[in-house]
Short mmCIF file of C-alpha atoms and ligand atoms in Angstrom, two decimals:
data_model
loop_
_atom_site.label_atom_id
_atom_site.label_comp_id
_atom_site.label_asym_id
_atom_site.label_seq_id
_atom_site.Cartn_x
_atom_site.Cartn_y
_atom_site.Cartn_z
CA UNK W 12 146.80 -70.56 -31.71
CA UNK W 13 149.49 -73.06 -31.47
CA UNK W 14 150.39 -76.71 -31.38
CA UNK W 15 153.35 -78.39 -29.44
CA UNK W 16 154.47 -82.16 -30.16
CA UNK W 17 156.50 -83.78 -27.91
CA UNK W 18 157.63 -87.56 -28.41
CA UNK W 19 160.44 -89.69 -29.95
CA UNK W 20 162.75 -88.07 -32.82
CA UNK W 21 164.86 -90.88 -33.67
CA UNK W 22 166.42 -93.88 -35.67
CA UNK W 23 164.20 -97.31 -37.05
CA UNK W 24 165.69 -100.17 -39.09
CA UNK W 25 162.82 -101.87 -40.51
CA UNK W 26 162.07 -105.15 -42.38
CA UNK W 27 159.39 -105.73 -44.24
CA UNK W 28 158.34 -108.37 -46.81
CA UNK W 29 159.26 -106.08 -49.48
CA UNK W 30 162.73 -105.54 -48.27
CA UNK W 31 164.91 -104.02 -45.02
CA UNK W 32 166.35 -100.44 -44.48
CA UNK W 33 169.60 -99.48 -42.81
CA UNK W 34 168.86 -96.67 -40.26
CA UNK W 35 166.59 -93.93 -41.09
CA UNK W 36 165.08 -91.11 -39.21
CA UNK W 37 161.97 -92.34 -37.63
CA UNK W 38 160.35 -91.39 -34.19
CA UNK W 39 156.61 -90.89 -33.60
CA UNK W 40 157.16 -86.98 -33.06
CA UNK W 41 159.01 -87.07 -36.67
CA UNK W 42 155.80 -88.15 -38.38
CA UNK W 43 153.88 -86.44 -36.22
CA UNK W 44 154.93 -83.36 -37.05
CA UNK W 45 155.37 -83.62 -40.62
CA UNK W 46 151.92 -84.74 -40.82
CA UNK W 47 150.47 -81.89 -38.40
CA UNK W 48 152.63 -79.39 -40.42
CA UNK W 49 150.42 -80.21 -43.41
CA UNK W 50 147.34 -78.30 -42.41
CA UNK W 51 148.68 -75.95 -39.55
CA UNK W 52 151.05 -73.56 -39.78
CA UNK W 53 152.25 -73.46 -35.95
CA UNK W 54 153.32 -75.94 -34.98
CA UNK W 55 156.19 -76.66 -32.42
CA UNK W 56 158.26 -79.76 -31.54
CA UNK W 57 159.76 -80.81 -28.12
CA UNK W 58 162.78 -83.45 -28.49
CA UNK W 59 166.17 -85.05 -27.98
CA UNK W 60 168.42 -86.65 -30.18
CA UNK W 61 171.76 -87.68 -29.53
CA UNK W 62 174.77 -86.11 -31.38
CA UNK W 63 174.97 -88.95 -33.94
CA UNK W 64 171.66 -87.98 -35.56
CA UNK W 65 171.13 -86.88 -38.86
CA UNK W 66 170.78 -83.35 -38.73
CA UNK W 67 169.46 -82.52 -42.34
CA UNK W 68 166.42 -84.03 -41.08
CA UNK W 69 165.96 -81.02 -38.54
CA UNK W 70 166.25 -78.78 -41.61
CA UNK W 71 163.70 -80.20 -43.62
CA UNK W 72 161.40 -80.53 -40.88
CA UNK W 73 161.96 -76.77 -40.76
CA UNK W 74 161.41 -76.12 -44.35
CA UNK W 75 158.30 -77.97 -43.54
CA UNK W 76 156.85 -74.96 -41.17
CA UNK W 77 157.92 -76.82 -37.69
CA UNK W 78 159.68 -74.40 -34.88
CA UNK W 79 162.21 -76.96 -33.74
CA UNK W 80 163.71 -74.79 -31.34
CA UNK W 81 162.73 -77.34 -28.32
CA UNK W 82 165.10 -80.22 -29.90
CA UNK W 83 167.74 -80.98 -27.61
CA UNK W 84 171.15 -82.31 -28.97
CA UNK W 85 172.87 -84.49 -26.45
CA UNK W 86 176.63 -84.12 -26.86
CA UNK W 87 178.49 -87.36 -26.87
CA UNK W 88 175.08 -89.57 -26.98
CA UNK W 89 173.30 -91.50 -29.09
CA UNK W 90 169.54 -91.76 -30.47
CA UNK W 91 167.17 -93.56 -29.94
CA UNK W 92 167.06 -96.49 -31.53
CA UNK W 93 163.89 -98.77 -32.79
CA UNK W 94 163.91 -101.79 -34.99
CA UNK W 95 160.82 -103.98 -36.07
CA UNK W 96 159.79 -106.82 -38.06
CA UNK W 97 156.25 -106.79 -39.90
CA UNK W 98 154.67 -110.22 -40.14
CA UNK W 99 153.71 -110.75 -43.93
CA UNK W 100 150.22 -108.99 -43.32
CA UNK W 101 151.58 -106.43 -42.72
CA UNK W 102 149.00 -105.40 -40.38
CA UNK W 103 151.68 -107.15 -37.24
CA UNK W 104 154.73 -106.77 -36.09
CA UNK W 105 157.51 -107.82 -33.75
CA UNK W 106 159.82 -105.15 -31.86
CA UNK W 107 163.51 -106.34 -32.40
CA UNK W 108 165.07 -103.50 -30.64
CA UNK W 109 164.63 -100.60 -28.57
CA UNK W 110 167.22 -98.68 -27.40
CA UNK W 111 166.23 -95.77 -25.22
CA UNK W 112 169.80 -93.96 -25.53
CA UNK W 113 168.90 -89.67 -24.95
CA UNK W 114 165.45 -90.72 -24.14
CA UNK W 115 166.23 -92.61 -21.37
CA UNK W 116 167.21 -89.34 -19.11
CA UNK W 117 165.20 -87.18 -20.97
CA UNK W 118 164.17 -83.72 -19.64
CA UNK W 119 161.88 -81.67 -21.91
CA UNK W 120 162.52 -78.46 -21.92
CA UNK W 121 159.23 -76.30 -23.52
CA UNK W 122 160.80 -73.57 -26.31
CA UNK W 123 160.19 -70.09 -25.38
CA UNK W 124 157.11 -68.69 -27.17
CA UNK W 125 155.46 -72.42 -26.34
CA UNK W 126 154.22 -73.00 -22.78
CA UNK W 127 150.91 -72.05 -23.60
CA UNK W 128 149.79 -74.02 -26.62
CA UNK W 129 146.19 -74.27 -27.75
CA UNK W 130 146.85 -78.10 -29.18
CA UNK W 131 149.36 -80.56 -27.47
CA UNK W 132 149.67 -84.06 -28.67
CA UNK W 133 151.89 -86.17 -26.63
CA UNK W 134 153.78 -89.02 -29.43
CA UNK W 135 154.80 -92.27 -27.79
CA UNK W 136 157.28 -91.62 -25.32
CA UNK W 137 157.45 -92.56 -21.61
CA UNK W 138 154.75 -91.58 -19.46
CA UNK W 139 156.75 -89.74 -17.12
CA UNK W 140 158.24 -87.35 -19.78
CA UNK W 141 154.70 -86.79 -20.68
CA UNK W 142 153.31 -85.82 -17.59
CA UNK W 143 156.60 -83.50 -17.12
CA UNK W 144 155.81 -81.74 -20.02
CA UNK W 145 152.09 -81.26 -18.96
CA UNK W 146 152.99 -80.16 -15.75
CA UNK W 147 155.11 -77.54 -17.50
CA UNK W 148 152.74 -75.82 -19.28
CA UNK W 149 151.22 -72.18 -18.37
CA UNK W 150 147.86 -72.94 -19.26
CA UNK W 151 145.19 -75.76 -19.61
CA UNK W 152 145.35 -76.37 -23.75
CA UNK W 153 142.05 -76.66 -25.52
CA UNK W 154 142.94 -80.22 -26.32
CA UNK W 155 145.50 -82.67 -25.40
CA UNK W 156 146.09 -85.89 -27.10
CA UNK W 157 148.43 -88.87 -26.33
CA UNK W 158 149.79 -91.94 -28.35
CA UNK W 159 150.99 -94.96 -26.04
CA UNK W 160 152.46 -98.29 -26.56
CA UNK W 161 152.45 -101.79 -25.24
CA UNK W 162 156.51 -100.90 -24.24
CA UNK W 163 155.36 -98.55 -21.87
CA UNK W 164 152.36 -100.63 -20.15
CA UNK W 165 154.69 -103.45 -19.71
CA UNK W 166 157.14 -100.89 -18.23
CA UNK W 167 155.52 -98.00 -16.55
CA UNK W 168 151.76 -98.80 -16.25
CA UNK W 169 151.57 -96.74 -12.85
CA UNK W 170 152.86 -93.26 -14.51
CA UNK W 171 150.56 -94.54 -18.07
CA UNK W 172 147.75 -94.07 -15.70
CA UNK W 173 148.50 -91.08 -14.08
CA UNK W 174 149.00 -89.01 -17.46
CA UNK W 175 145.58 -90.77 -18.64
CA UNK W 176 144.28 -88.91 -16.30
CA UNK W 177 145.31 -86.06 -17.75
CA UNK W 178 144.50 -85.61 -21.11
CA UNK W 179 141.70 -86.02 -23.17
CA UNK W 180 141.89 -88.20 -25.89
CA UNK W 181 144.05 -91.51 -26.20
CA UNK W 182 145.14 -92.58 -29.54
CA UNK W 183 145.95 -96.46 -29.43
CA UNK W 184 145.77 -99.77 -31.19
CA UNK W 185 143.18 -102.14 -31.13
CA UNK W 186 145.86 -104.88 -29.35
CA UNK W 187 147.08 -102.32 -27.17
CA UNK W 188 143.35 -101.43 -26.02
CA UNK W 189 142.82 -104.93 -25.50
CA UNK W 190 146.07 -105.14 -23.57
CA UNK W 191 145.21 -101.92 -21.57
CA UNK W 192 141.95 -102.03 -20.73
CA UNK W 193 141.96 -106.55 -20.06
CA UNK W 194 138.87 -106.68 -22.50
CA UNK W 195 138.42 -108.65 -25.66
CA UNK W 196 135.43 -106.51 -26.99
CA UNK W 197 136.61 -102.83 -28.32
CA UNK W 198 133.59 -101.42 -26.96
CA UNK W 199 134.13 -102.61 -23.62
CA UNK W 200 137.68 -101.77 -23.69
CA UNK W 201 137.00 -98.34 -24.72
CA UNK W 202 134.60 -98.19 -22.05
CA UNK W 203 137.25 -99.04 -19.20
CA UNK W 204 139.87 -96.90 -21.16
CA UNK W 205 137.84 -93.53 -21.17
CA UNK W 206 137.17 -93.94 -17.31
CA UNK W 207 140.74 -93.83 -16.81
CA UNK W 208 140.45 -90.12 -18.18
CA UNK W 209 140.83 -89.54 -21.16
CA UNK W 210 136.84 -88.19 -22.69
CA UNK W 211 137.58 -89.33 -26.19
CA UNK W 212 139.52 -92.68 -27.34
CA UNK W 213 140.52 -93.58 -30.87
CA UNK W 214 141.22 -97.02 -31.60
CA UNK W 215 143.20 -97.74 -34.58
CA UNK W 216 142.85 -101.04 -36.32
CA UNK W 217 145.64 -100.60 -39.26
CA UNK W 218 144.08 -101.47 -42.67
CA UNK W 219 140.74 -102.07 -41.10
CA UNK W 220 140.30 -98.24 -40.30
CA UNK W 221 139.66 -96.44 -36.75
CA UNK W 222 136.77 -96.61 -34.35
CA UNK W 223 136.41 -92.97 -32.34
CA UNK W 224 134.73 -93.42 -28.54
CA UNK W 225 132.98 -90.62 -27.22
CA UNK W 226 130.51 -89.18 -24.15
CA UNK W 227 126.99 -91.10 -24.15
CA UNK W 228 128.14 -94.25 -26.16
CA UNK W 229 128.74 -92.33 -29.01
CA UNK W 230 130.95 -94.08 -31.54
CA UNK W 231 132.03 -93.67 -35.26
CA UNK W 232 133.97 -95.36 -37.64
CA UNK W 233 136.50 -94.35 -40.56
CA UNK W 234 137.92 -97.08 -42.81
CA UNK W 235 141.46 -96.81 -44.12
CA UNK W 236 141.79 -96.49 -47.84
CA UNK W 237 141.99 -100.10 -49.30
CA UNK W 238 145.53 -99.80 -50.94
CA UNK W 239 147.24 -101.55 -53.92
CA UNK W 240 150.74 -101.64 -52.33
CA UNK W 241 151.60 -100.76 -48.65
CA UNK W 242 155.24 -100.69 -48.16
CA UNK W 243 156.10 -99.89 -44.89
CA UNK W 244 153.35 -98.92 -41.97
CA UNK W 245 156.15 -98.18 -39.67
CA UNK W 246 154.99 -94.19 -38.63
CA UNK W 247 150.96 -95.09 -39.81
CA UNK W 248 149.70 -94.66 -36.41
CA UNK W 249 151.63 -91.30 -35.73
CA UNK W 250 150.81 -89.83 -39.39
CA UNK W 251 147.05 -90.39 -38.81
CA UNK W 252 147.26 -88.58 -34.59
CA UNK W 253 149.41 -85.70 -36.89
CA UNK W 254 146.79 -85.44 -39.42
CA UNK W 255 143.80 -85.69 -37.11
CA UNK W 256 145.22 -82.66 -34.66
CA UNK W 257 146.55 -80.92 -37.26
CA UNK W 258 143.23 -80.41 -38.96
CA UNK W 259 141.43 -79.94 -35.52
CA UNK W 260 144.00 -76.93 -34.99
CA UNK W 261 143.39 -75.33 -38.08
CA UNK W 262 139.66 -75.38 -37.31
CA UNK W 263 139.31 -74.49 -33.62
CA UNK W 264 137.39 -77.34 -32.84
CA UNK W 265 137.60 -79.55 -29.91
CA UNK W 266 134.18 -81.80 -29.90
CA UNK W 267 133.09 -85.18 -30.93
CA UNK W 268 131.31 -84.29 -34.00
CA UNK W 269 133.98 -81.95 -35.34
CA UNK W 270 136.70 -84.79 -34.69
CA UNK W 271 134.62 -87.06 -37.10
CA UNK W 272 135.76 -85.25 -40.43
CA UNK W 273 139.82 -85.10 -38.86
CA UNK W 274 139.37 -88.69 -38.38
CA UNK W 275 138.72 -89.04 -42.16
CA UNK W 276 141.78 -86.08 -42.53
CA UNK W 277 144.13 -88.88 -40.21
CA UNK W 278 143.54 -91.69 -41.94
CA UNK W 279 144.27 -89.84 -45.47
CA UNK W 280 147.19 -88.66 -44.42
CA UNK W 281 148.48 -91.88 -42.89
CA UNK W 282 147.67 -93.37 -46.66
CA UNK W 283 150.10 -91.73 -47.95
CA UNK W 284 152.84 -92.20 -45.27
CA UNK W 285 152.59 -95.74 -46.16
CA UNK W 286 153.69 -95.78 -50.08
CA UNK W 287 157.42 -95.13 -48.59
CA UNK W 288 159.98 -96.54 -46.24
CA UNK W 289 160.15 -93.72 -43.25
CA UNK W 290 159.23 -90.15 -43.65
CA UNK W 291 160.02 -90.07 -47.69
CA UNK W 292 156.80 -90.06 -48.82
CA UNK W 293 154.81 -87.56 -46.01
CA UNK W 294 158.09 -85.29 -47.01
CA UNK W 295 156.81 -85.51 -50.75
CA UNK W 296 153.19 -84.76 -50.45
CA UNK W 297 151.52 -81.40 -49.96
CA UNK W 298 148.08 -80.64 -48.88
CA UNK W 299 146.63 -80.44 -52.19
CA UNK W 300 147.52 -84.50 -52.24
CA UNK W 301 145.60 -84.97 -49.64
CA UNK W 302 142.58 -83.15 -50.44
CA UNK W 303 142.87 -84.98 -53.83
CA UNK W 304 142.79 -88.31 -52.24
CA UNK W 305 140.35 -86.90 -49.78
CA UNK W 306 137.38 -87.51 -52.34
CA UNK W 307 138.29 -91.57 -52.50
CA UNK W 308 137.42 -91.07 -48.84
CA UNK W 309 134.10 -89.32 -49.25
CA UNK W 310 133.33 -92.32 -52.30
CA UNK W 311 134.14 -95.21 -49.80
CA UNK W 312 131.45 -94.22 -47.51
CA UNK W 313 129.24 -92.48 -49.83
CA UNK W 314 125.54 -93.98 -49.83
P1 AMP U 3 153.90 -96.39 -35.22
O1 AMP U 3 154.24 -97.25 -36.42
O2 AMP U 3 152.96 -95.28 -35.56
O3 AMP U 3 153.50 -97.19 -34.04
O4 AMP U 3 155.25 -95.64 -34.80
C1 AMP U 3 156.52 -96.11 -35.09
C2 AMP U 3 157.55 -95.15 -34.51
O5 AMP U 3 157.51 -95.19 -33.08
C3 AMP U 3 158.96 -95.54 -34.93
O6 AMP U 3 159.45 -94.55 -35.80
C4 AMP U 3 159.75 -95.62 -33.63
O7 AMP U 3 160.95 -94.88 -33.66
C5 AMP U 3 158.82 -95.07 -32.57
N1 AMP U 3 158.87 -95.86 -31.34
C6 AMP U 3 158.90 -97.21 -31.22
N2 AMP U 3 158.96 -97.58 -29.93
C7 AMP U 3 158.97 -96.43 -29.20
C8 AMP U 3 159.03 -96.12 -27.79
N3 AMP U 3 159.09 -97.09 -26.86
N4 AMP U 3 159.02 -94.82 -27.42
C9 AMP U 3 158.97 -93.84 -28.34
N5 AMP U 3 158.91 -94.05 -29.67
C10 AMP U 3 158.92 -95.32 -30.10
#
C-alpha cells in the first residue's frame, strides 16, 4: 500500500500577532507530508520548487520516511511564494502575496514505483494540476482526497469542479464552503458540495474543530484541542488532511465510520503544528507525541 501527495512545496512569510518570519519553507504538500509521514511509512511526494529553494528541507523530509523522488527542481526559477496576515484571532487571515513562480507551468510528473497508489491526497494547488495528476494514474486509488482554496474558486472554478468530480472527499474551510457551495448554513453547503462529487466533505472551522459530511445525512463532529498559546496556524489545515490520511493508510480503511477516529488523529496532529512558526514543530514531534496528546482528545469528549 502506498500514499502519493501532490501540492505546493514552497516559501511563506507570515505575520502574526506574536511576531513576523522572513521566508521559510511552507507549502501545503510540506505539511502534508510531514504529518502523513507520522503514521505511514510510504508515503510519496509529487512537487516543484524552483532552484532558489532550500534544499536541506528535501533532506529532512527524507529523514522523515517521504520518497521525494517526484520533486522537480526548476533550473533558473523561483518558488512559490505565499505571504499572509492573521487577524488578532487568529482564527482569520488576509493573503498578502501569492506568487505562483514553478507552479505556474507546472507539470507533475508521477515517480516511478508511484502511479498506482492506494491513498492520494491532492494539497492546495490548481485544479488543473490536480486533475493531471489523476488522469495519470494506473489505477483507481482506494481513496482520494483534495484540499482547495478560495484562490482557486476565484480563479479556476470551471477546472475546481471538474476535479470535484473526481475524488472523494473535499477537505475545506468553513468560509470557503460557504463561498463554494453560495450557502450560509454548513449543512446546506455540505449538501450542495457533496453533489458536486466528492461522497465525503470535511469542513474545518480552525479552533472550533471539524464537522465530517457523509452518505444519508450522516455527520460528526471533532473539536480542536482548546490551546494555551497558538503561534502560527499557517499549515493547520494541511497538518490535520496529513494526519487524517495518514492514519486511514495505515489502517486500510476507506468508510465513514472508520474516518471518525482519523478525524480525531487530524486534528491532534494539527495541535501540534501550531506551537511553531512553519514546519519546526511537526519536524520535532514523533508519534508517541501524538498518541500522548491523543488521550486529551478522548477526555474532551468523554461522557
Ligand atoms: P493552510 O494554512 O493549511 O491553509 O495552508 C497554508 C499553506 O498553503 C502555506 O504554506 C502556503 O504556502 C500554501 N498556499 C497558500 N496559497 C496557496 C495556493 N494558491 N496554492 C498552493 N498552496 C498555497
Amino acid at each position: 500500500m502506498s500514499l502519493l501527495i501532490i501540492g505546493s512545496v514552497a516559501f511563506d512569510a507570515i505575520e502574526t500577532p506574536f511576531g513576523q518570519t522572513g521566508k521559510i519553507v511552507g507549502g501545503s504538500a510540506s505539511y502534508i507530508s510531514l504529518a502523513s509521514a507520522l503514521f505511514y511509512p510510504k508515503v510519496g511526494l509529487t512537487a516543484v520548487v524552483g532552484e532558489d529553494f532550500d534544499f536541506d528541507f528535501l533532506e529532512r523530509l527524507k529523514k522523515q520516511g517521504v520518497d521525494t523522488s517526484g520533486v522537480q527542481v526548476k533550473k533558473g526559477e523561483k518558488s512559490f511564494f505565499w505571504s499572509g496576515k492573521y487577524h488578532l484571532d487568529m482564527n482569520s487571515r488576509d493573503t498578502l502575496v501569492t506568487e505562483l513562480n514553478v507552479l505556474g507551468d507546472f507539470d507533475p510528473i508521477i515517480p516511478e514505483g508511484w502511479d498506482s497508489p492506494d491513498y492520494v491526497m491532492l494539497g492546495n494547488l490548481s485544479p488543473q494540476v490536480q486533475i493531471t495528476t489523476l488522469n495519470r494514474l494506473k489505477k483507481r486509488p482506494k481513496l482520494v482526497v483534495m484540499d482547495t482554496m478560495n484562490f482557486w474558486m476565484e480563479i479556476a472554478l470551471p477546472e475546481l469542479k471538474e476535479v470535484l468530480s473526481m475524488v472523494d472527499l473535499l477537505t475545506i474551510n468553513d468560509e470557503e464552503a460557504r463561498q463554494l457551495s453560495g450557502e450560509l448554513s454548513l449543512v446546506k453547503a455540505a449538501r450542495v458540495i457533496r453533489n458536486l462529487g466528492p461522497k465525503y466533505l470535511i469542513i474545518k472551522k480552525g479552533e472550533h474543530g471539524a464537522l465530517l459530511f457523509g452518505p444519508d445525512d450522516q455527520v460528526y463532529f471533532c473539536p480542536a484541542l482548546p490551546l494555551e498559546d497558538v503561534f502560527d496556524p499557517t499549515g493547520a489545515g494541511d497538518t490535520f488532511a496529513g494526519g487524517f490520511l495518514g492514519y486511514m493508510a495505515s489502517t486500510g480503511a476507506t468508510e465513514f465510520a472508520d474516518m471518525r477516529k482519523a478525524l480525531m488523529y487530524g486534528s491532534c496532529t494539527a495541535s501540534f503544528c501550531i506551537e511553531k512558526f512553519g514546519t519546526q514543530r511537526l519536524e520535532e514531534i514523533s508519534r508517541a507525541d501524538i498518541e500522548a496528546r491523543m488521550e486529551k482528545f478522548h477526555n474532551l469528549i468523554a461522557l
